[in-house]
CSV table of C-alpha atoms in Angstrom, one decimal:
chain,number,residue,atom,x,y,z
A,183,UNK,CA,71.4,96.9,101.0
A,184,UNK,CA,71.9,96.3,104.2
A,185,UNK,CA,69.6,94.9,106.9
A,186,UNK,CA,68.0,98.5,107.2
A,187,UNK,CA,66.7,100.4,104.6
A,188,UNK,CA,69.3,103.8,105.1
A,189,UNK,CA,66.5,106.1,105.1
A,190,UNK,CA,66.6,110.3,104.3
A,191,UNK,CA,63.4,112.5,105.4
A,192,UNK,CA,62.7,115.6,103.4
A,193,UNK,CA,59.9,117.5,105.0
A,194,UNK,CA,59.6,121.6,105.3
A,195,UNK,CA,57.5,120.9,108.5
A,196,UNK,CA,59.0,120.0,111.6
A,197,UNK,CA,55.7,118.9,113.3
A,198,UNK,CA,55.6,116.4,110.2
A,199,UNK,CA,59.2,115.4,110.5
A,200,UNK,CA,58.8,114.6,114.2
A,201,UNK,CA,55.8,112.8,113.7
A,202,UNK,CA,57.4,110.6,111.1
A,203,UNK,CA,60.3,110.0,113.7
A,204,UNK,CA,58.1,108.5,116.0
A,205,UNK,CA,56.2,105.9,113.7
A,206,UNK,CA,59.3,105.1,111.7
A,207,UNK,CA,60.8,104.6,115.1
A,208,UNK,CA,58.5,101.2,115.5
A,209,UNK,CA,59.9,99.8,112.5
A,210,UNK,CA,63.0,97.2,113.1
A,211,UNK,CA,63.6,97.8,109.3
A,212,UNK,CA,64.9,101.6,109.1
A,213,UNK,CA,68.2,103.7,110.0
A,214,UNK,CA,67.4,107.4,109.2
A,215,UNK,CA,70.6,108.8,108.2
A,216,UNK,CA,69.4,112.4,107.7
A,217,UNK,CA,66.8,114.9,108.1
A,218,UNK,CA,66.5,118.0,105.3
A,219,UNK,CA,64.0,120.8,105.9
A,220,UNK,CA,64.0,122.1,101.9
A,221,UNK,CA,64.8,120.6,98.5
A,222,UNK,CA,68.2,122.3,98.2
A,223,UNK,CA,69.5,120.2,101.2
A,224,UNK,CA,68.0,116.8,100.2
A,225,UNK,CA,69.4,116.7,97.0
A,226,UNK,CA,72.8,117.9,98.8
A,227,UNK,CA,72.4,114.7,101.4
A,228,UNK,CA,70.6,112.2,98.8
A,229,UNK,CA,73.7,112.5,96.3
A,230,UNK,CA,76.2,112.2,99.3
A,231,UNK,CA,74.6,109.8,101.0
A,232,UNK,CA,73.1,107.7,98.8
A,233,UNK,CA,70.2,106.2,101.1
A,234,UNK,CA,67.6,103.3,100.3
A,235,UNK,CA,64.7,104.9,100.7
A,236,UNK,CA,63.6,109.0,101.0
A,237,UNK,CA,60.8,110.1,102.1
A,238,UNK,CA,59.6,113.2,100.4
A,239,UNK,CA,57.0,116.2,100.5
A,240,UNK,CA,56.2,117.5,97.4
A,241,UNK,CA,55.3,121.4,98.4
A,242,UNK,CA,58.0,122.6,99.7
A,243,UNK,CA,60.4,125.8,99.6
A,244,UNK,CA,62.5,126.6,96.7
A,245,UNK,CA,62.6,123.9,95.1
A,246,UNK,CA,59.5,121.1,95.2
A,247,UNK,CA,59.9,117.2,95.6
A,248,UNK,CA,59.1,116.4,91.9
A,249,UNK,CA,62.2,119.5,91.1
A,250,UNK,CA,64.4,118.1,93.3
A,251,UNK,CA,64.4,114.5,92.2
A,252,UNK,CA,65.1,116.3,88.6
A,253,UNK,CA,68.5,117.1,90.4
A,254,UNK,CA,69.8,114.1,91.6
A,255,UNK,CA,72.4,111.4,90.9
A,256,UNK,CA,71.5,108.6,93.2
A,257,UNK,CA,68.0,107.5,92.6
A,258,UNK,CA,66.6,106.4,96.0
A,259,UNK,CA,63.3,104.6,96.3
A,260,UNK,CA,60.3,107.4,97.1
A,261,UNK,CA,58.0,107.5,99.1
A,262,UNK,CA,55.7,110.5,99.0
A,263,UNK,CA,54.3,112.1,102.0
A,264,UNK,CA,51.9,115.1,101.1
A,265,UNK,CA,48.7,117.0,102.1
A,266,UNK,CA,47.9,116.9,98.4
A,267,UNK,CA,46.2,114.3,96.4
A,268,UNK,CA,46.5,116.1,93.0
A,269,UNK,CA,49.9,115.0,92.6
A,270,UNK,CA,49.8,111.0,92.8
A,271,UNK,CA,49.3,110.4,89.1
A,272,UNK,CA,52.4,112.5,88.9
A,273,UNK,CA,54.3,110.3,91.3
A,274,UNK,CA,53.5,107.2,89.4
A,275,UNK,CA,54.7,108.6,86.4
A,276,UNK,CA,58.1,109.2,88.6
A,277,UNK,CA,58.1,105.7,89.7
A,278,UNK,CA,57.3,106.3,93.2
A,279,UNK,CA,57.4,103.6,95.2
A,280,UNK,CA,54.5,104.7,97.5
A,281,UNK,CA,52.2,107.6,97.9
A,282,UNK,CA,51.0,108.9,101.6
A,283,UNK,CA,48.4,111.1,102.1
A,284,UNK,CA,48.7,113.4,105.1
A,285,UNK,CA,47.0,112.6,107.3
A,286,UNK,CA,48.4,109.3,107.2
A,287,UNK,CA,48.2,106.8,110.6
A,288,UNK,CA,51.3,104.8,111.4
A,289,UNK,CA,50.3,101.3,109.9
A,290,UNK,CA,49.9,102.9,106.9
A,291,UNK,CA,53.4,104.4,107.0
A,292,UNK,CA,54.7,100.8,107.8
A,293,UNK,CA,53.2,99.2,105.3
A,294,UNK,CA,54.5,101.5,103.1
A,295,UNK,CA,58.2,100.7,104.6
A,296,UNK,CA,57.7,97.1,103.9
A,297,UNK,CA,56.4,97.3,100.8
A,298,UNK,CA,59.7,99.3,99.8
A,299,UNK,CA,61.8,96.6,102.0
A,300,UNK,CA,60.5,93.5,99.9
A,301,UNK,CA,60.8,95.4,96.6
A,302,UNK,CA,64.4,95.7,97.4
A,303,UNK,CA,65.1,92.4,98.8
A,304,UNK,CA,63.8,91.2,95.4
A,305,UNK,CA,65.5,94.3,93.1
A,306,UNK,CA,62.1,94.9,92.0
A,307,UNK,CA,62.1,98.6,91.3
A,308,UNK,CA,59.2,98.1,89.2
A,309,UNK,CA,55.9,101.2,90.4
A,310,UNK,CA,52.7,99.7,92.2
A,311,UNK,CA,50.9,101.8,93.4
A,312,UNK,CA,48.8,102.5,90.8
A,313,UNK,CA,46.0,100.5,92.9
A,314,UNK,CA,46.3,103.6,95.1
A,315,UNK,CA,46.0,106.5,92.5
A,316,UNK,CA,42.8,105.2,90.4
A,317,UNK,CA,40.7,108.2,92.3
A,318,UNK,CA,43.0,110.9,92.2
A,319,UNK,CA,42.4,114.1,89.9
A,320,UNK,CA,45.2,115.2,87.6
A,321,UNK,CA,48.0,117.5,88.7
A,322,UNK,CA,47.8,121.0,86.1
A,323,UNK,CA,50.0,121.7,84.3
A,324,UNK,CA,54.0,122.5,85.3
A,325,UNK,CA,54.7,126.2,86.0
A,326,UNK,CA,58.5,125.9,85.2
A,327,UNK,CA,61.5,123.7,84.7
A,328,UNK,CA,64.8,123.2,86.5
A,329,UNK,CA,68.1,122.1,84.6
A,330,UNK,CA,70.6,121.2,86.3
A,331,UNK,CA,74.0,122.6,84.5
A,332,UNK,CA,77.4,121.3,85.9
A,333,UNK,CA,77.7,123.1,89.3
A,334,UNK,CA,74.3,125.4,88.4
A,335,UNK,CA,70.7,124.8,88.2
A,336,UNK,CA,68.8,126.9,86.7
A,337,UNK,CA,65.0,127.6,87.1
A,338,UNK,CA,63.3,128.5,83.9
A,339,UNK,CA,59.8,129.7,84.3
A,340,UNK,CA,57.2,128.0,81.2
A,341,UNK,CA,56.5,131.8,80.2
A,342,UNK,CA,60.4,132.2,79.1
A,343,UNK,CA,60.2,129.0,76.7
A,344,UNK,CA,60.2,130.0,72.9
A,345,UNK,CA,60.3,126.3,71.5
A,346,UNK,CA,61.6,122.7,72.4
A,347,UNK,CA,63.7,120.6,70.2
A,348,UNK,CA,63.8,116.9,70.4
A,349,UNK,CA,67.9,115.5,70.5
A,350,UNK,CA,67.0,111.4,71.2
A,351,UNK,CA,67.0,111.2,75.0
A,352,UNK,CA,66.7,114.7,75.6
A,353,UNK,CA,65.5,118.1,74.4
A,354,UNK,CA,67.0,121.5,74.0
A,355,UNK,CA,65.0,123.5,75.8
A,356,UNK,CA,65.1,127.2,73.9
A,357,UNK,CA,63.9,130.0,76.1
A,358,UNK,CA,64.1,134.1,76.0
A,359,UNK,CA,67.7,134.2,77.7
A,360,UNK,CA,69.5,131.0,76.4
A,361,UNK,CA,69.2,127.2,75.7
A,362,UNK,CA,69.3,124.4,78.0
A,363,UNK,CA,69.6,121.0,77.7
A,364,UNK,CA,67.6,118.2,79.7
A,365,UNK,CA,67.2,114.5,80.4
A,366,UNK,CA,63.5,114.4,79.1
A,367,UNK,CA,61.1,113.3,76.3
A,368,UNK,CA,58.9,115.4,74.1
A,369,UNK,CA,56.3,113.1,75.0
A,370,UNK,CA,56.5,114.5,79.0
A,371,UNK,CA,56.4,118.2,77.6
A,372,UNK,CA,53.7,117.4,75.7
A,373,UNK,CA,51.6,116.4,78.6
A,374,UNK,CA,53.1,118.4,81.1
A,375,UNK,CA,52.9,121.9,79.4
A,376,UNK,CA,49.6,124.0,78.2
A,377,UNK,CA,48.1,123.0,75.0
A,378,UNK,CA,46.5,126.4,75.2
A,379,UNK,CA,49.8,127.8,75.3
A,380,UNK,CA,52.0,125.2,73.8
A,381,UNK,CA,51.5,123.5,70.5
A,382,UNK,CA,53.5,119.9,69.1
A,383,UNK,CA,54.1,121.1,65.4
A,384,UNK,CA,55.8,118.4,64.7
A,385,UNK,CA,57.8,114.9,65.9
A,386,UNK,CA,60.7,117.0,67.0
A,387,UNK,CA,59.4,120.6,68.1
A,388,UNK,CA,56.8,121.9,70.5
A,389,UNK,CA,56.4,125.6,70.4
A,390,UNK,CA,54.6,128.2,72.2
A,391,UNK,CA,52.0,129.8,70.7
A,392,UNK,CA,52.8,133.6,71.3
A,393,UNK,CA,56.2,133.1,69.8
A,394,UNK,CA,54.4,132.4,66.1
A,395,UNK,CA,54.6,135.3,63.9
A,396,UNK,CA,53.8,133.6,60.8
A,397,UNK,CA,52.6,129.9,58.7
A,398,UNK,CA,54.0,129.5,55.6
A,399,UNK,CA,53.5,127.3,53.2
A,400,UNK,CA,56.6,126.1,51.1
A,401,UNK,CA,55.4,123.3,49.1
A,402,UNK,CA,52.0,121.4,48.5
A,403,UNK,CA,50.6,120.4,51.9
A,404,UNK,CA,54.2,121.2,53.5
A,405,UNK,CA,54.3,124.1,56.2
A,406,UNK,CA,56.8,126.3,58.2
A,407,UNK,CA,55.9,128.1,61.1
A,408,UNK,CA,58.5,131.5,61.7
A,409,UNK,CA,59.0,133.0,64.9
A,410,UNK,CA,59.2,136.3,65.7
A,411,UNK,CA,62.8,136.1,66.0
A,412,UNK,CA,63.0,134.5,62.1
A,413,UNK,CA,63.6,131.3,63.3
A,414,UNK,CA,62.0,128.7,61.0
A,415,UNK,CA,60.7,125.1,62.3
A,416,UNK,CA,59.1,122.2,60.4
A,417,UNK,CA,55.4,121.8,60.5
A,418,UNK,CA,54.3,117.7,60.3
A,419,UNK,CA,50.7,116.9,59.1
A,420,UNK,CA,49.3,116.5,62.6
A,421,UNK,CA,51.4,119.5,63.6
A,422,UNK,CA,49.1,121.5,61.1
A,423,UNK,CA,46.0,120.2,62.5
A,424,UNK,CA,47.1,120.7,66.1
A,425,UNK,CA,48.1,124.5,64.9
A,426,UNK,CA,44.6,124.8,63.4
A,427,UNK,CA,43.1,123.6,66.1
A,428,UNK,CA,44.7,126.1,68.8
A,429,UNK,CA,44.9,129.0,66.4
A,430,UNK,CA,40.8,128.0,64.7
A,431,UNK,CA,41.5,128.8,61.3
């Protein structure tokens, strides 16, 4: 790093932006390097740039700021900036490195700068902000998922998922049009998708529920589910009980 922390604004909201400018401006300890105005552009200027520290809105157009750090290849510390506190559990989860709540007065901003300034004078990337998200209610649950393919991404809303397939690091995501594969853990779908909607049937699938057309039993205490497209998938023990459960039978 060098003596400033190379910093990268991504705010939809100029007012915002310009505000940020101005408190960030007291602060002998950052260079902004670029200002981005949607998601689309700050993952464009975070992978070329490759800054020290982003500051990022989460509802923004297109694309929002959990989506877009999905996308990128450079992995910048975070710092949150939002009207929402819904969203700050979240944020931990993605190692943020701070979490601001509009509105936010400039000392907090600063100490939020510092903080990220010490952590990378001692490579500490470790999260600590949990102190700050002990209050928050839970985000709901994720609407869709972006995949980022070569030169495409692709947005996949939750309703096109048929099932999910654990491969060790990452999942194949199976949906109405295609598959797709993704960074991620069956664990994070599990928590992040419906359990109304979405059922773990066992260690390697989750599937949605309208997709089931049948539960067969093969062999004593052994289940398949089929779906209405014939595909058959393992049922586990607990995958039967969560099935019952959702389905009460």
């Amino acid at each position: 790093m060098s003596e400033k922390l190379r910093t990268i604004i991504v705010e939809d909201e100029e007012l915002a932006r310009q505000l940020m400018k101005s408190f960030l401006s007291e602060s002998d300890k950052v260079e902004i390097i670029a200002e981005c105005e949607n998601g689309f552009e700050g993952v464009k200027m975070i992978n070329e740039l490759k800054p020290d520290l982003v500051f990022l809105d989460i509802q923004m157009p297109k694309i929002t700021g959990f989506e877009l750090l999905e996308l990128l290849e450079h992995k910048p510390q975070i710092i949150f900036a939002t009207a929402y506190d819904q969203y700050a559990i979240k944020a931990f989860e993605y190692n943020a490195a701070d979490y601001l709540l509009k509105p936010y007065s400039k000392d907090r901003l600063l100490e939020a700068v510092n903080k990220v300034f010490d952590r990378i004078q001692k490579d500490d990337s470790a999260p600590d902000v949990a102190d700050r998200i002990g209050n928050f209610p839970k985000e709901g649950f994720i609407d869709r998922v972006v995949v980022k393919d070569r030169h495409k991404i692709h947005i996949i809303p939750v309703d096109h998922i048929r099932y999910i397939e654990s491969m060790d690091d990452y999942v194949m995501i199976y949906t109405t049009e295609g598959r797709h594969m993704k960074q991620k853990t069956m664990h994070f779908f599990e928590a992040a998708l419906d359990p109304n909607q979405f059922v773990r049937i066992h260690r390697s699938y989750i599937v949605k529920v309208g997709e089931i057309n049948e539960i067969q039993q093969y062999e004593k205490e052994s289940y398949i589910v089929i779906l209405h497209d014939k595909t058959k998938l393992k049922v586990s023990k607990t995958g039967y009980k969560n099935l019952k459960d959702v389905l009460s039978f």
